[in-house]
GROMACS .gro file of C-alpha atoms in nm:
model
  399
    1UNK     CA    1  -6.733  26.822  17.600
    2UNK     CA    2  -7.021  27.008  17.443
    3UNK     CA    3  -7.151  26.960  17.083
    4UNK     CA    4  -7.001  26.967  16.757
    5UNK     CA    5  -7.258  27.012  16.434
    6UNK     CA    6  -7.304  26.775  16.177
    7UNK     CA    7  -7.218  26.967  15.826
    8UNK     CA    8  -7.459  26.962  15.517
    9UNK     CA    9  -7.799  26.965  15.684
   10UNK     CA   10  -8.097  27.143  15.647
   11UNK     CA   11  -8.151  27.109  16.063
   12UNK     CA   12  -7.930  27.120  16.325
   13UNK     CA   13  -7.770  26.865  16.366
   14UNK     CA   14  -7.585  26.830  16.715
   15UNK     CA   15  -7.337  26.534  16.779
   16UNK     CA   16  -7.201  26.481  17.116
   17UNK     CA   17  -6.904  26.263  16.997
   18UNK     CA   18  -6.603  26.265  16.701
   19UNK     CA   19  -6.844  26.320  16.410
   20UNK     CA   20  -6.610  26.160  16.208
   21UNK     CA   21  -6.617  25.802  16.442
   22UNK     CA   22  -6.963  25.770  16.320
   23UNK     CA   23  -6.991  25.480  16.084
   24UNK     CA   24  -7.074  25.605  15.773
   25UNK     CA   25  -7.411  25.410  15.742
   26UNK     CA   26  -7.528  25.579  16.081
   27UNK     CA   27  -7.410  25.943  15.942
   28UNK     CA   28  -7.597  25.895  15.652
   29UNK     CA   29  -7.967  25.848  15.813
   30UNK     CA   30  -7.824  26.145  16.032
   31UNK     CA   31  -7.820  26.355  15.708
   32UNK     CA   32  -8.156  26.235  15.620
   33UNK     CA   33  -8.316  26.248  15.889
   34UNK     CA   34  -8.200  26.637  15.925
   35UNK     CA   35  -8.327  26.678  15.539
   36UNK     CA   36  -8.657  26.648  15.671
   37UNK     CA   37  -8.859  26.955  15.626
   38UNK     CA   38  -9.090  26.885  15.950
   39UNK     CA   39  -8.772  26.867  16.161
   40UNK     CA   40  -8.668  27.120  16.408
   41UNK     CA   41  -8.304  26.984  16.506
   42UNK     CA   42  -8.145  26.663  16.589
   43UNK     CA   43  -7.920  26.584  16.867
   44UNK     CA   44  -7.686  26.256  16.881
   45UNK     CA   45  -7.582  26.095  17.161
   46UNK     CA   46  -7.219  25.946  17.216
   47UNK     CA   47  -7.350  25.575  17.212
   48UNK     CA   48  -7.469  25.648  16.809
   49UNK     CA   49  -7.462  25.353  16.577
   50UNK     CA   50  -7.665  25.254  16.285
   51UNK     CA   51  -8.003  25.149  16.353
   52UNK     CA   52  -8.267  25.032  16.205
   53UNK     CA   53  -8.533  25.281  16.073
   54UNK     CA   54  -8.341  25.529  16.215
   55UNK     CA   55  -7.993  25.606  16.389
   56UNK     CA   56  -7.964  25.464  16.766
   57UNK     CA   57  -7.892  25.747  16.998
   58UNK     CA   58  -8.072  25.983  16.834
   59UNK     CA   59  -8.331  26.264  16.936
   60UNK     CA   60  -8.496  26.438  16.656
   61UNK     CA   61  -8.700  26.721  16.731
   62UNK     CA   62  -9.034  26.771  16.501
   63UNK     CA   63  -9.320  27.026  16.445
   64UNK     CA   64  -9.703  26.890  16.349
   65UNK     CA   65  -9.524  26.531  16.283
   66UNK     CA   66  -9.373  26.200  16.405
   67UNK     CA   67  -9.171  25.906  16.241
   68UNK     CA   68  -9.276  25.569  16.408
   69UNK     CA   69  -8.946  25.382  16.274
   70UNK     CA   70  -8.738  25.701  16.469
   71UNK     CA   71  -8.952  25.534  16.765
   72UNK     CA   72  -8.826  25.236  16.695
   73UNK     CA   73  -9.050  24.869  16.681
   74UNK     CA   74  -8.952  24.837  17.068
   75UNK     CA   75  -9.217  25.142  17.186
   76UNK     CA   76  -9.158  25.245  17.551
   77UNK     CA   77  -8.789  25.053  17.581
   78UNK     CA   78  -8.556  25.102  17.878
   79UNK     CA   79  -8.486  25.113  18.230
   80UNK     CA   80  -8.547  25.081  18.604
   81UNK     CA   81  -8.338  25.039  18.948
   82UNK     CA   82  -8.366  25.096  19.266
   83UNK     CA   83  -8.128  25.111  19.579
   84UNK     CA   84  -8.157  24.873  19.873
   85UNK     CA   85  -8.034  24.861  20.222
   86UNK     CA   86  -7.813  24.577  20.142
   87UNK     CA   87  -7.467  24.577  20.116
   88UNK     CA   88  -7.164  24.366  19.945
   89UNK     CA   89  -7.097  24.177  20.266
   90UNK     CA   90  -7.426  24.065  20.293
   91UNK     CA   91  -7.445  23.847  19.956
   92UNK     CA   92  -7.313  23.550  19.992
   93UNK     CA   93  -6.950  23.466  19.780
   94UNK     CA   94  -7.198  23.206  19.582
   95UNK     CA   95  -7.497  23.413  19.358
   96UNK     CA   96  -7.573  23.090  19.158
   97UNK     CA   97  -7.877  23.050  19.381
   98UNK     CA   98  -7.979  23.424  19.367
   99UNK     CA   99  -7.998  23.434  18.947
  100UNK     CA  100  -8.195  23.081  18.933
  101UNK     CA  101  -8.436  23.207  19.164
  102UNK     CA  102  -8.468  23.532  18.985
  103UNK     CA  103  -8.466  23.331  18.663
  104UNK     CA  104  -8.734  23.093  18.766
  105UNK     CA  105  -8.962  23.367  18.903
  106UNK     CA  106  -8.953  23.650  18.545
  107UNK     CA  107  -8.984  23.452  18.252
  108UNK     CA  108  -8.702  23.535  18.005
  109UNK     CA  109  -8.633  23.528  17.625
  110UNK     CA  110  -8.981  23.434  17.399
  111UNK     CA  111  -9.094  23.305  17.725
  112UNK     CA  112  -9.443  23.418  17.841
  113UNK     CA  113  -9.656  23.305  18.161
  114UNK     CA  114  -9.926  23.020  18.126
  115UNK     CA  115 -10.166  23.293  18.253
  116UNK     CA  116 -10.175  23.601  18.283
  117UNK     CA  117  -9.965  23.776  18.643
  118UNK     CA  118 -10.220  23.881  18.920
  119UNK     CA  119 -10.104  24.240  18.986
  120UNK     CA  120 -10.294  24.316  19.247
  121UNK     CA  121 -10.111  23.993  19.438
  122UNK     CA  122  -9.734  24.168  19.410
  123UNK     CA  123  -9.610  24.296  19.697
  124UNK     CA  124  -9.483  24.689  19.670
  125UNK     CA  125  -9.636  24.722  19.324
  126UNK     CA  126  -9.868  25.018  19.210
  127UNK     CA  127 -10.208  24.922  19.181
  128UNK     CA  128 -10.345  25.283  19.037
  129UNK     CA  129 -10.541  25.232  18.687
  130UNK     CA  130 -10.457  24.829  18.583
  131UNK     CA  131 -10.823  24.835  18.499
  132UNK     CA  132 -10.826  25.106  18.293
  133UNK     CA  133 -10.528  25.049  18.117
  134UNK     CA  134 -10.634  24.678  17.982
  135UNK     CA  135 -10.977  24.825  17.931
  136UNK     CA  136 -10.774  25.058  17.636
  137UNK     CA  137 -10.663  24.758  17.478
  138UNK     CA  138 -11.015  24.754  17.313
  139UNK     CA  139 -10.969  25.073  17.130
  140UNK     CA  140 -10.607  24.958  16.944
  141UNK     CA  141 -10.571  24.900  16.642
  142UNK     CA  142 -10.775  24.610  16.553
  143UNK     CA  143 -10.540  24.417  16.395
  144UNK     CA  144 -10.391  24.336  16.722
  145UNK     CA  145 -10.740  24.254  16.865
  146UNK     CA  146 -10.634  23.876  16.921
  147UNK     CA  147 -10.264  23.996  17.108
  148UNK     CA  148 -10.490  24.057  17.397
  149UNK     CA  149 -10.411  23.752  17.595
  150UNK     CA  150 -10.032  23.728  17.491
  151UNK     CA  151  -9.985  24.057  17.586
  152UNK     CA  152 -10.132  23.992  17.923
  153UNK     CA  153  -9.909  23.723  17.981
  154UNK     CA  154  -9.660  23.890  17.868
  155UNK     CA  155  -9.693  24.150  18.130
  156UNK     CA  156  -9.354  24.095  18.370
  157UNK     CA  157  -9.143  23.900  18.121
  158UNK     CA  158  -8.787  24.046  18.025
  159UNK     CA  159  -8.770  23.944  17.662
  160UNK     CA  160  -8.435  23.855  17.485
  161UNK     CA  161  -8.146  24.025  17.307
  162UNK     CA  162  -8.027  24.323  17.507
  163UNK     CA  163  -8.267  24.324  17.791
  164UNK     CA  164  -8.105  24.185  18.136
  165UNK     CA  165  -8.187  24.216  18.498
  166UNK     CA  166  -7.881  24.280  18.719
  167UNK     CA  167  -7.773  24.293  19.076
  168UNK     CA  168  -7.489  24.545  19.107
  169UNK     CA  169  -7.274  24.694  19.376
  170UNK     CA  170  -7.219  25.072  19.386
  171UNK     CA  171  -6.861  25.166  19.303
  172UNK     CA  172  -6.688  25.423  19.511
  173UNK     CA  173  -6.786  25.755  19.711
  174UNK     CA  174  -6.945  25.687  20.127
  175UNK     CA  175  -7.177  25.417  19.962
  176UNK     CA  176  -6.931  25.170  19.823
  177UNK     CA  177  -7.070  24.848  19.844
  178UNK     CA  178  -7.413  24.927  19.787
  179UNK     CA  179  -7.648  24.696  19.629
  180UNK     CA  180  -7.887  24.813  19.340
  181UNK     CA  181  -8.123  24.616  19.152
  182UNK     CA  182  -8.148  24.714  18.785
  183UNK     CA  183  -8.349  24.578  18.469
  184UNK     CA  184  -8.364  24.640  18.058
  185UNK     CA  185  -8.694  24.605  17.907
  186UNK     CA  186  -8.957  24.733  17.699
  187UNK     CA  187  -9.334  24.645  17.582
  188UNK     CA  188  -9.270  24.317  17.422
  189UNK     CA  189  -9.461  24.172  17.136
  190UNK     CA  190  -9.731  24.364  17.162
  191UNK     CA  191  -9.486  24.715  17.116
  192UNK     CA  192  -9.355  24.513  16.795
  193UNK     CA  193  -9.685  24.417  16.631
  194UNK     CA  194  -9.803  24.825  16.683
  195UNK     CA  195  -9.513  24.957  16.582
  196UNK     CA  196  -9.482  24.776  16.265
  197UNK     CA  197  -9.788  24.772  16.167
  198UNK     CA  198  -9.840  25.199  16.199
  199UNK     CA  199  -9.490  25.181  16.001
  200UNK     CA  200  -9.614  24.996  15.705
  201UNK     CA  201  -9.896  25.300  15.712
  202UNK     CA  202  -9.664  25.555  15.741
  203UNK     CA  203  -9.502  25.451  15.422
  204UNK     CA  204  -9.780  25.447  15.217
  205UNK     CA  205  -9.898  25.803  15.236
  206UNK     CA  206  -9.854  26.056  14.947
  207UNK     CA  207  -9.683  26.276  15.122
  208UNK     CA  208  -9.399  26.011  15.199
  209UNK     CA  209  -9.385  25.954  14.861
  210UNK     CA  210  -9.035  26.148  14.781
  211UNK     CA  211  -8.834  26.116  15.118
  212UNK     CA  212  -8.426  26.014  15.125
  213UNK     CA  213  -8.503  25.730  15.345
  214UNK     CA  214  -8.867  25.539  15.296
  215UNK     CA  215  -8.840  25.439  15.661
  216UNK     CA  216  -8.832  25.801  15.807
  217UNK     CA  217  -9.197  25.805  15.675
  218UNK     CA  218  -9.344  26.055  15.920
  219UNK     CA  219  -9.741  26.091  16.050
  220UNK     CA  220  -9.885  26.430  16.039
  221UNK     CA  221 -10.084  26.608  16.300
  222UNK     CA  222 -10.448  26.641  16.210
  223UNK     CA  223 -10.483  26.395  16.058
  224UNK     CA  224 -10.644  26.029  16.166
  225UNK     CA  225 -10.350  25.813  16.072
  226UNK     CA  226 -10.164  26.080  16.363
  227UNK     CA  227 -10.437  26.036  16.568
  228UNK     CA  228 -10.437  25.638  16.556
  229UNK     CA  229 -10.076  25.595  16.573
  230UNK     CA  230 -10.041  25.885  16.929
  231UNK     CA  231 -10.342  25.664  17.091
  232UNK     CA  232 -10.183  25.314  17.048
  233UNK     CA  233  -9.756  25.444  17.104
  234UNK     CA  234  -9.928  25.604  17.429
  235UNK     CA  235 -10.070  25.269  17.578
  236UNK     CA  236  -9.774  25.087  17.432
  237UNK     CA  237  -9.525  25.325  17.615
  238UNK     CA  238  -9.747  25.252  17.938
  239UNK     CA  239  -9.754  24.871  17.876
  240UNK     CA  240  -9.338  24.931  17.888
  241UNK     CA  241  -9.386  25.139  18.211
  242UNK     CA  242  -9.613  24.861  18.394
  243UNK     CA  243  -9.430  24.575  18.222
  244UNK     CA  244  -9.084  24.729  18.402
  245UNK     CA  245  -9.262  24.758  18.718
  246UNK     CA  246  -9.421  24.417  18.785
  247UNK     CA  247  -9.083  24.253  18.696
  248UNK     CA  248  -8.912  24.518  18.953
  249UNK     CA  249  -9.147  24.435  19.205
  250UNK     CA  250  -9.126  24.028  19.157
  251UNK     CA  251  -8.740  24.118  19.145
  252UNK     CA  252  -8.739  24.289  19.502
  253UNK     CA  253  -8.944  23.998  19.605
  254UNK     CA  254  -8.715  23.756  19.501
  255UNK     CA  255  -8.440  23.956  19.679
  256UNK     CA  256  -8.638  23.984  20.030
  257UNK     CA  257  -8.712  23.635  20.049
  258UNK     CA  258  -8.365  23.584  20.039
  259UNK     CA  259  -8.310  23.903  20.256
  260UNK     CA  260  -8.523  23.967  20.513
  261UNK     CA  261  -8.345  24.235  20.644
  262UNK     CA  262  -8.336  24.454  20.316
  263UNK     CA  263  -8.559  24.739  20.295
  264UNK     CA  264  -8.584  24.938  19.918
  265UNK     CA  265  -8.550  25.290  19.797
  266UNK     CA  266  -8.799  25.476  19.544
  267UNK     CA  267  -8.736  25.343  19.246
  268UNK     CA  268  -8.585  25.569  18.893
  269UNK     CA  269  -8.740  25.440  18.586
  270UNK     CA  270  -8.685  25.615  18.223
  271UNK     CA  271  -8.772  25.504  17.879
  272UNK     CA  272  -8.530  25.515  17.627
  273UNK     CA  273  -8.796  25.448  17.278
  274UNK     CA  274  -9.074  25.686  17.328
  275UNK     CA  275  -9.198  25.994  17.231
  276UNK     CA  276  -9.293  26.312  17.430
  277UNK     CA  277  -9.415  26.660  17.392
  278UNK     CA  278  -9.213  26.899  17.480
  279UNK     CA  279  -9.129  27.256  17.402
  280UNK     CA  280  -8.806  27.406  17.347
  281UNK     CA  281  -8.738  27.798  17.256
  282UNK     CA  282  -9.189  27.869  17.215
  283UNK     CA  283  -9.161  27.624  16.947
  284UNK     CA  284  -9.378  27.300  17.031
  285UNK     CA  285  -9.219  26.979  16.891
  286UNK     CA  286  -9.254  26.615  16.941
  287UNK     CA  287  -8.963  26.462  17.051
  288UNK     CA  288  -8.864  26.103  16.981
  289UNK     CA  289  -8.581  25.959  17.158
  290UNK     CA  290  -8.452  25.609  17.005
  291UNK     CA  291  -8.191  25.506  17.188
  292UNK     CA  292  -8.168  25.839  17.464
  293UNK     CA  293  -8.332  25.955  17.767
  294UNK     CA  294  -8.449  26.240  17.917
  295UNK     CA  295  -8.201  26.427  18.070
  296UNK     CA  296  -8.389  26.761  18.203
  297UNK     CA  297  -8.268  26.957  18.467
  298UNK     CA  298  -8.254  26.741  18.783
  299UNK     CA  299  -8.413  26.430  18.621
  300UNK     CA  300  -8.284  26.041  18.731
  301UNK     CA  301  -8.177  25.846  18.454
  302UNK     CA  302  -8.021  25.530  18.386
  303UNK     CA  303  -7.703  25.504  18.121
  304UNK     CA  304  -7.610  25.072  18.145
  305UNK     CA  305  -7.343  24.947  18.011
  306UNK     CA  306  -7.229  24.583  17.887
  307UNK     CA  307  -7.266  24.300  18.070
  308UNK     CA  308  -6.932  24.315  18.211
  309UNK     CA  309  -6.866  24.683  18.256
  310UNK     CA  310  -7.071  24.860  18.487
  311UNK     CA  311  -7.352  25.160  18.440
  312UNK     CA  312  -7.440  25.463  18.595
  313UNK     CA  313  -7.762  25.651  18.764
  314UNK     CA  314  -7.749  26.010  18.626
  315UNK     CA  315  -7.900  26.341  18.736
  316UNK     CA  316  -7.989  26.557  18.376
  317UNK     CA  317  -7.865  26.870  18.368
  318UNK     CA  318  -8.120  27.005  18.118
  319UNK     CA  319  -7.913  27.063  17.837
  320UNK     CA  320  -8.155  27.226  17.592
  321UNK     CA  321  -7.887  27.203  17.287
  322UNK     CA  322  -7.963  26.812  17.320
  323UNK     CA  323  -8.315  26.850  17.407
  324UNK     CA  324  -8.241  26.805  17.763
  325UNK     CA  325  -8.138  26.400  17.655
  326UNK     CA  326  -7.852  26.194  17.751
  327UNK     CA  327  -7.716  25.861  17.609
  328UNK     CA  328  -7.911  25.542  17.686
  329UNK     CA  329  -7.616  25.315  17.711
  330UNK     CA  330  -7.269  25.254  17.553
  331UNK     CA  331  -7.400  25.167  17.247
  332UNK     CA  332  -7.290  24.862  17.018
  333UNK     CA  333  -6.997  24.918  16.810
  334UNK     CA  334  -7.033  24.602  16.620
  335UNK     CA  335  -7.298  24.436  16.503
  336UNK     CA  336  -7.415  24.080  16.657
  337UNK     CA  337  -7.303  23.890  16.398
  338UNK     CA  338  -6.954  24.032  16.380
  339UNK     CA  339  -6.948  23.991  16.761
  340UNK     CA  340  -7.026  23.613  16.679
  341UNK     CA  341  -6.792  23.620  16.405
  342UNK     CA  342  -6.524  23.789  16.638
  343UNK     CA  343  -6.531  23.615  16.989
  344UNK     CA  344  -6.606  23.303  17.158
  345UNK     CA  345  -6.693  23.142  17.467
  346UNK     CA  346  -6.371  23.194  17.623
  347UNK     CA  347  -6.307  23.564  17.572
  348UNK     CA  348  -6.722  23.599  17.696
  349UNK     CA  349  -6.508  23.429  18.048
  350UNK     CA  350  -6.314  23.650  18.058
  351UNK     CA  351  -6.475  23.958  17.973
  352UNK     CA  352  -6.734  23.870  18.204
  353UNK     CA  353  -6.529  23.757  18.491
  354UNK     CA  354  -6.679  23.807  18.857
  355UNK     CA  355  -7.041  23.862  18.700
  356UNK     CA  356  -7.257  23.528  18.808
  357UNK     CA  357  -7.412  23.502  18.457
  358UNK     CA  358  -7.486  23.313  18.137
  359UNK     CA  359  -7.132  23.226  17.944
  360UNK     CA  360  -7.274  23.021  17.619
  361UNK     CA  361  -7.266  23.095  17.290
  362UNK     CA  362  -7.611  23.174  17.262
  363UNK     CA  363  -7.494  23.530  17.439
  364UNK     CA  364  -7.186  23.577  17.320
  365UNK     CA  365  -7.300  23.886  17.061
  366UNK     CA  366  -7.370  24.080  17.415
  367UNK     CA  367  -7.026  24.029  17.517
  368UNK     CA  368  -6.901  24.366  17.650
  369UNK     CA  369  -6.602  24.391  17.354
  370UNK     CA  370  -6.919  24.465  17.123
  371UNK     CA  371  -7.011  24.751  17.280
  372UNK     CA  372  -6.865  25.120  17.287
  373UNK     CA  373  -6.621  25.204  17.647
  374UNK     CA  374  -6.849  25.328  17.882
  375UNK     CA  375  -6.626  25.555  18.009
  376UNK     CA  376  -6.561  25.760  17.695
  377UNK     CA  377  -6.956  25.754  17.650
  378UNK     CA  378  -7.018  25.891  18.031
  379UNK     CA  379  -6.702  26.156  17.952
  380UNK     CA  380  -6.839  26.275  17.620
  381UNK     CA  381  -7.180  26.423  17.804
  382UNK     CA  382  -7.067  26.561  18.098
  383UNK     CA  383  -7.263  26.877  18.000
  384UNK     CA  384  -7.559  26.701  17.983
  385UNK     CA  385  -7.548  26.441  18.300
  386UNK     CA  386  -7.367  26.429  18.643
  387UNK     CA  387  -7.284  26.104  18.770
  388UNK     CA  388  -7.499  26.048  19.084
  389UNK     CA  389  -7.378  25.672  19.117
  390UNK     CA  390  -7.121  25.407  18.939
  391UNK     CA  391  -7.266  25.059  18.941
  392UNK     CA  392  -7.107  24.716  18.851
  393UNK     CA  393  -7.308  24.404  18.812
  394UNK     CA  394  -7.189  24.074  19.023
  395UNK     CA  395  -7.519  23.913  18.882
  396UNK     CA  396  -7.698  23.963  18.503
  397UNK     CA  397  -7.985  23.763  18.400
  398UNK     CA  398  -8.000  23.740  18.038
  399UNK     CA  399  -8.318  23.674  17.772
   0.00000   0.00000   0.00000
């Protein structure tokens, strides 16, 4: 499809969808965000919606500077799956059993574990620098000092709203039938309590002072309020890395004890909240990506969908007009509480029929008619992703 520019900005401003479907609210902080006189360019993904700090699905490009609200309060967010031996005729019609078991082994919602997970106990799990990485925690920002233990236990817990753990079958092509294990999930509380609290800093330097949007308040390099906020979003975007990877690992456990047979792939993980150096036409920039992922030339990605539609493992094509990014789902195109207003229990049934998973009210703002079609998502960034597999979910744990 390629990119058409957003008019009446300062940057570049790339949009990979109908710039006039963007809600007006979301094409505002576009506008303000490319005011910005440390920003290089922008690009916006086809999943863009209003978000808040800054738009979701976008990747703004900056020189000597950073916004943590472009981050987003859920540092290191996103993805991980990997392919298994298993196929569709070896799960049985019946999945109930499969999601309790995954559900009573990774603690969902504002759940955390009575103590702390024993990493070094999980089978298939990476045991390279756990000491190091906890002995960081020290050197945070000291008003999370007492987090310490909740964000141990928090290690290998999904977390609520939009995070889910799936088991999907691959769609099509000579592997049709394929099972895939897939989860959603990012650095927890302890992401939150970091992110906020470098926010509330960010706004109250003098340099902030005039900006279109207080909540674009931007750090900038040199200086020790920079420094601070690089040191903890760099252990936080780790914590979202490890925290993915213990809850993979218990996953695949979970599925070989109920599999003997099955046998696992390498694993793809991506972030989709995070922050990265990069370097695009000799210009250094730091890139944040709320609500994208890295899409450079031959990277794996993940791009989910709803609950009941399906989502996709993607090879980047390193776009460099996007900042070598792709979309990091379908995106919502209502909010939750116009999805609450909107449908009930029974149209959640139905959308979600043939998926083993929760039908209540308490997750009926996730119901796929919230969200954006996949499909027209995947088709507006076809220069910037190939398709290397179609998934849909038969089970989805949600928080």
């Amino acid at each position: 499809m390629g990119f058409t520019p957003l008019a009446g900005t300062r940057a570049p401003v790339r949009v990979w969808t109908d710039p006039y479907a963007i809600e007006p609210q979301a094409a505002k902080q576009l506008r303000n965000i490319g005011a910005l006189p440390w920003v290089q360019g922008v690009a916006v993904m086809p999943d863009v919606h209003f978000g808040k700090g800054a738009t979701v699905g976008s990747v703004i490009a900056m020189r000597q500077a950073v916004s943590p609200a472009a981050v987003g309060v859920d540092i290191g967010c996103g993805m991980s799956a990997v392919r298994t031996s298993l196929t569709a005729a070896d799960l049985p019609d019946d999945l109930a059993g499969l999601r309790s078991a995954i559900e009573a082994t990774i603690p969902v919602g504002f759940a955390q574990r009575k103590d702390s997970v024993d990493t070094r106990r999980i089978r298939g799990l990476e045991q390279a620098g756990w000491d190091d990485f906890w002995g960081r925690f020290a050197g945070l920002d000291r008003r999370v000092a007492q987090l310490e233990t909740r964000a141990q236990r928090q290690i290998g817990t999904l977390g609520g709203g939009n995070h889910f753990i799936e088991v999907c079958l691959e769609q099509g092509g000579a592997d049709e039938g394929r099972v895939w294990l897939m989860l959603h999930s990012g650095s927890r509380n302890i992401g939150k309590e970091l992110a906020e609290r470098h926010i509330g800093v960010a706004r109250g330097l003098p340099h902030n002072a005039d900006l279109p949007d207080r909540d674009l308040a931007v750090f900038l390099a040199g200086t020790p309020e920079m420094d601070a906020y690089r040191r903890d979003l760099w252990w936080a975007q780790e914590y979202a890395r490890r925290n993915r990877a213990v809850m993979l690992a218990l996953l695949c456990g979970v599925v070989r004890e109920h599999f003997p047979q099955v046998s696992f792939h390498e694993s793809i993980s991506c972030h989709h909240n995070y922050v990265s150096e990069e370097s695009y036409d000799g210009v250094d920039v730091l890139v944040t990506r709320k609500g994208a992922i890295r899409a450079g030339r031959g990277d794996l990605g993940i791009i989910p969908g709803s609950m009941g539609t399906g989502s996709y493992i993607v090879r980047g094509r390193g776009n460099t007009d996007a900042y070598c990014s792709a979309s990091h789902g379908a995106g919502r195109r209502m909010s939750r509480a116009q999805a609450k207003r909107t449908f009930s229990t029974e149209d959640l049934a139905v959308q979600t029929a043939g998926v083993e998973c929760r039908k209540d009210a308490g997750v009926v703002d996730e119901i796929p008619g919230a969200y954006k079609d996949i499909t027209e998502v995947m088709a507006q960034q076809e220069d910037l992703v190939e398709v290397v597999a179609h998934l849909k979910q038969v089970v989805c744990v949600k928080g």
